[in-house]
Amino acid sequence: AQSVTQPDIHITVSEGASLELRCNYSYGATPYLFWYVQSPGQGLQLLLKYFSGDTLVQGIKGFEAEFKRSQSSFNLRKPSVHWSDAAEYFCAVGLNNNDMRFGAGTRLTVKP
Amino acid sequence: GAVVSQHPSRVICKSGTSVKIECRSLDFQATTMFWYRQFPKQSLMLMATSNEGSKATYEQGVEKDKFLINHASLTLSTLTVTSAHPEDSSFYICSASRGTGGEGYTFGSGTRLTVV
């Protein structure tokens, strides 16, 4: 079955520490891949996206993600987390029919 | 560029009334718009895909008669929650697509609907 999986529901990291949020997908072909961030009561902001080419993608706010075809993964990383990064993060895939499906989300808490 | 405006951001309505939510693409023409629903602490669930000038395509389990979608122009789609009930209370988000292949998704800021 087609799916997007974010294995971690909640992650807590200390400010200044590195971060990696996991995302795996299960689709017949390589879909378009996205990471979005959502602050409470707000819409979604695009952090980065992968369509093709270089598998390491740079995004806004110091985030990057790496597409690994062999693992069907698109993990989000940041070398040093800031308190303002606390939010909900969603991995998503865009399909050829212009549809988009989201993972369940990972809530990030940043400790001082 | 690529701004999507969603209005209202918050609405409280009485049970049995209808509420209309607007989604506008401000600086591009959106051939397709999507409506999502998000319950607290959960992910976004696609409700329907709205194509300009044609009927919306609803996801399985979404009541067409309850969630009326109109996409009358390339810059505006509306979602009307008819005869709202407390269980319809949720966060509704729209997104607009400029093209094909998943490239042009831009999200609105969402609408918090509370039915009392």
Short mmCIF file of C-alpha atoms in Angstrom, two decimals:
data_model
loop_
_atom_site.label_atom_id
_atom_site.label_comp_id
_atom_site.label_asym_id
_atom_site.label_seq_id
_atom_site.Cartn_x
_atom_site.Cartn_y
_atom_site.Cartn_z
CA ALA A 1 0.00 0.00 0.00
CA GLN A 2 1.14 3.52 -0.72
CA SER A 3 2.20 5.31 2.44
CA VAL A 4 4.35 7.95 4.06
CA THR A 5 5.80 7.00 7.42
CA GLN A 6 7.30 9.23 10.06
CA PRO A 7 8.37 6.75 12.73
CA ASP A 8 8.92 9.30 15.47
CA ILE A 9 5.81 10.95 16.89
CA HIS A 10 7.72 13.19 19.27
CA ILE A 11 11.38 14.12 19.53
CA THR A 12 13.08 16.23 22.17
CA VAL A 13 16.52 17.72 21.59
CA SER A 14 18.59 20.28 23.43
CA GLU A 15 19.16 23.65 21.88
CA GLY A 16 22.34 23.56 19.85
CA ALA A 17 22.20 19.82 19.33
CA SER A 18 21.84 18.20 15.93
CA LEU A 19 18.52 16.94 14.65
CA GLU A 20 17.38 14.23 12.30
CA LEU A 21 13.73 13.55 11.53
CA ARG A 22 12.98 10.35 9.68
CA CYS A 23 10.68 9.84 6.74
CA ASN A 24 10.06 6.74 4.66
CA TYR A 25 7.75 6.34 1.75
CA SER A 26 6.24 3.46 -0.11
CA TYR A 27 5.24 4.20 -3.67
CA GLY A 28 5.71 2.53 -7.02
CA ALA A 29 7.93 5.25 -8.42
CA THR A 30 10.02 8.00 -6.94
CA PRO A 31 7.57 10.66 -5.93
CA TYR A 32 8.21 14.31 -5.35
CA LEU A 33 9.27 14.73 -1.72
CA PHE A 34 8.66 17.59 0.66
CA TRP A 35 9.21 18.65 4.22
CA TYR A 36 6.85 21.15 5.81
CA VAL A 37 6.83 22.80 9.21
CA GLN A 38 3.72 23.85 11.09
CA SER A 39 3.58 26.07 14.14
CA PRO A 40 0.52 25.73 16.42
CA GLY A 41 -2.63 27.06 14.78
CA GLN A 42 -0.81 27.94 11.60
CA GLY A 43 -0.64 26.69 8.07
CA LEU A 44 2.25 24.82 6.55
CA GLN A 45 5.54 26.32 5.50
CA LEU A 46 7.68 24.56 2.94
CA LEU A 47 11.17 23.82 4.22
CA LEU A 48 12.52 22.05 1.17
CA LYS A 49 11.62 19.76 -1.69
CA TYR A 50 13.19 17.13 -3.89
CA PHE A 51 12.21 16.47 -7.47
CA SER A 52 15.36 15.12 -9.10
CA GLY A 53 19.09 15.67 -9.32
CA ASP A 54 21.31 16.13 -6.32
CA THR A 55 20.02 13.91 -3.55
CA LEU A 56 21.10 16.34 -0.82
CA VAL A 57 18.68 19.21 -0.76
CA GLN A 58 19.18 22.49 1.07
CA GLY A 59 16.21 24.29 2.50
CA ILE A 60 15.31 27.33 4.52
CA LYS A 61 16.21 27.93 8.17
CA GLY A 62 19.35 25.81 7.91
CA PHE A 63 17.55 22.54 7.17
CA GLU A 64 18.66 19.94 4.68
CA ALA A 65 17.35 16.56 3.61
CA GLU A 66 18.85 13.62 1.83
CA PHE A 67 16.99 11.39 -0.56
CA LYS A 68 18.11 7.77 -0.44
CA ARG A 69 16.42 5.71 -3.10
CA SER A 70 17.70 2.40 -1.78
CA GLN A 71 16.10 3.07 1.59
CA SER A 72 13.04 4.95 0.28
CA SER A 73 13.90 7.62 2.78
CA PHE A 74 14.00 11.40 2.87
CA ASN A 75 15.31 12.35 6.30
CA LEU A 76 15.42 15.94 7.46
CA ARG A 77 18.49 17.24 9.28
CA LYS A 78 19.75 20.33 10.98
CA PRO A 79 23.23 20.60 12.53
CA SER A 80 22.26 22.91 15.39
CA VAL A 81 18.70 23.32 16.59
CA HIS A 82 17.33 26.65 17.79
CA TRP A 83 14.50 27.09 20.27
CA SER A 84 12.39 28.60 17.48
CA ASP A 85 12.54 25.30 15.60
CA ALA A 86 10.06 23.75 18.02
CA ALA A 87 7.06 22.85 15.86
CA GLU A 88 5.37 20.00 14.03
CA TYR A 89 7.18 18.66 11.00
CA PHE A 90 5.48 16.85 8.16
CA CYS A 91 7.02 14.80 5.42
CA ALA A 92 4.91 14.64 2.26
CA VAL A 93 4.97 13.07 -1.16
CA GLY A 94 3.54 14.57 -4.31
CA LEU A 95 2.15 12.17 -6.84
CA ASN A 96 1.91 12.46 -10.59
CA ASN A 97 -1.76 13.30 -10.45
CA ASN A 98 -0.96 16.44 -8.52
CA ASP A 99 -2.04 14.90 -5.25
CA MET A 100 -0.09 15.17 -2.01
CA ARG A 101 -0.03 12.81 0.93
CA PHE A 102 1.33 13.56 4.36
CA GLY A 103 3.04 11.57 7.04
CA ALA A 104 1.62 11.60 10.55
CA GLY A 105 4.04 14.30 11.63
CA THR A 106 6.81 14.58 14.19
CA ARG A 107 6.53 17.04 17.03
CA LEU A 108 9.84 18.64 17.92
CA THR A 109 10.47 19.96 21.41
CA VAL A 110 13.63 21.95 22.06
CA LYS A 111 15.05 22.00 25.58
CA PRO A 112 16.94 25.07 26.74
CA GLY B 1 5.49 34.73 -5.27
CA ALA B 2 3.06 31.86 -4.89
CA VAL B 3 0.88 33.16 -2.10
CA VAL B 4 -2.35 31.48 -1.05
CA SER B 5 -4.76 33.37 1.12
CA GLN B 6 -7.30 31.52 3.22
CA HIS B 7 -10.18 33.25 4.93
CA PRO B 8 -11.40 33.32 7.62
CA SER B 9 -8.61 32.20 9.91
CA ARG B 10 -11.05 31.45 12.71
CA VAL B 11 -14.80 31.00 12.77
CA ILE B 12 -17.27 29.98 15.43
CA CYS B 13 -20.74 28.99 14.31
CA LYS B 14 -23.86 27.50 15.79
CA SER B 15 -24.80 23.92 15.17
CA GLY B 16 -26.99 23.59 12.09
CA THR B 17 -25.65 26.61 10.27
CA SER B 18 -23.35 26.67 7.25
CA VAL B 19 -19.87 28.11 6.99
CA LYS B 20 -17.94 29.09 3.89
CA ILE B 21 -14.16 29.07 3.73
CA GLU B 22 -12.33 30.77 0.89
CA CYS B 23 -9.00 29.88 -0.64
CA ARG B 24 -7.44 32.32 -3.06
CA SER B 25 -4.24 32.17 -5.06
CA LEU B 26 -3.05 35.76 -5.05
CA ASP B 27 -0.31 35.84 -7.62
CA PHE B 28 -0.79 32.79 -9.79
CA GLN B 29 -3.51 30.81 -11.43
CA ALA B 30 -4.28 27.58 -9.66
CA THR B 31 -5.51 24.85 -11.92
CA THR B 32 -6.02 22.60 -8.95
CA MET B 33 -6.75 23.26 -5.31
CA PHE B 34 -6.84 20.79 -2.46
CA TRP B 35 -8.75 20.82 0.79
CA TYR B 36 -7.38 19.14 3.89
CA ARG B 37 -8.70 18.57 7.35
CA GLN B 38 -6.49 18.31 10.39
CA PHE B 39 -7.57 17.06 13.81
CA PRO B 40 -5.60 18.12 16.88
CA LYS B 41 -2.15 16.62 17.01
CA GLN B 42 -2.76 14.68 13.82
CA SER B 43 -1.68 14.89 10.22
CA LEU B 44 -3.46 16.45 7.31
CA MET B 45 -6.09 14.32 5.66
CA LEU B 46 -6.99 15.10 2.08
CA MET B 47 -10.70 15.75 1.76
CA ALA B 48 -11.08 16.63 -1.89
CA THR B 49 -9.37 17.83 -5.03
CA SER B 50 -10.91 20.84 -6.69
CA ASN B 51 -10.40 21.53 -10.39
CA GLU B 52 -11.43 24.80 -11.95
CA GLY B 53 -14.64 24.51 -13.89
CA SER B 54 -15.41 20.94 -12.94
CA LYS B 55 -16.75 18.95 -10.04
CA ALA B 56 -14.50 18.25 -7.12
CA THR B 57 -13.15 14.79 -6.51
CA TYR B 58 -13.80 13.66 -2.97
CA GLU B 59 -11.78 11.19 -0.98
CA GLN B 60 -13.45 8.07 0.30
CA GLY B 61 -15.49 8.72 3.40
CA VAL B 62 -15.92 12.46 2.80
CA GLU B 63 -19.55 13.50 2.47
CA LYS B 64 -20.03 15.46 -0.74
CA ASP B 65 -23.29 16.98 0.38
CA LYS B 66 -21.82 18.14 3.63
CA PHE B 67 -18.60 19.61 2.32
CA LEU B 68 -19.49 21.56 -0.79
CA ILE B 69 -16.56 22.66 -2.91
CA ASN B 70 -16.74 25.22 -5.65
CA HIS B 71 -13.81 26.19 -7.87
CA ALA B 72 -15.39 28.80 -10.09
CA SER B 73 -12.22 30.55 -11.18
CA LEU B 74 -8.50 29.90 -11.45
CA THR B 75 -7.86 31.89 -8.30
CA LEU B 76 -10.68 30.94 -5.97
CA SER B 77 -11.98 27.77 -4.40
CA THR B 78 -14.52 27.66 -1.60
CA LEU B 79 -15.39 24.99 0.92
CA THR B 80 -18.81 25.21 2.51
CA VAL B 81 -19.51 23.13 5.57
CA THR B 82 -23.27 22.68 5.50
CA SER B 83 -25.43 22.06 8.56
CA ALA B 84 -22.35 22.06 10.72
CA HIS B 85 -22.19 19.95 13.85
CA PRO B 86 -19.69 19.93 16.70
CA GLU B 87 -17.89 16.94 15.18
CA ASP B 88 -17.09 19.11 12.15
CA SER B 89 -14.95 21.30 14.37
CA SER B 90 -11.46 21.06 12.99
CA PHE B 91 -8.62 22.87 11.27
CA TYR B 92 -9.16 23.12 7.52
CA ILE B 93 -6.29 23.93 5.17
CA CYS B 94 -6.28 24.52 1.46
CA SER B 95 -3.43 24.29 -0.99
CA ALA B 96 -3.11 25.39 -4.56
CA SER B 97 -1.15 23.96 -7.41
CA ARG B 98 0.28 25.91 -10.29
CA GLY B 99 1.10 23.01 -12.49
CA THR B 100 1.50 19.32 -12.67
CA GLY B 101 3.82 16.76 -11.18
CA GLY B 102 3.57 17.94 -7.63
CA GLU B 103 5.75 20.95 -8.18
CA GLY B 104 3.63 23.89 -7.22
CA TYR B 105 1.99 23.29 -3.87
CA THR B 106 1.38 26.35 -1.76
CA PHE B 107 -0.65 26.18 1.43
CA GLY B 108 -3.05 28.61 2.99
CA SER B 109 -2.73 29.51 6.65
CA GLY B 110 -5.70 27.39 7.65
CA THR B 111 -9.13 27.97 9.17
CA ARG B 112 -10.02 26.94 12.70
CA LEU B 113 -13.71 26.01 12.71
CA THR B 114 -15.50 25.61 16.00
CA VAL B 115 -19.13 24.52 15.98
CA VAL B 116 -20.99 25.16 19.21
#
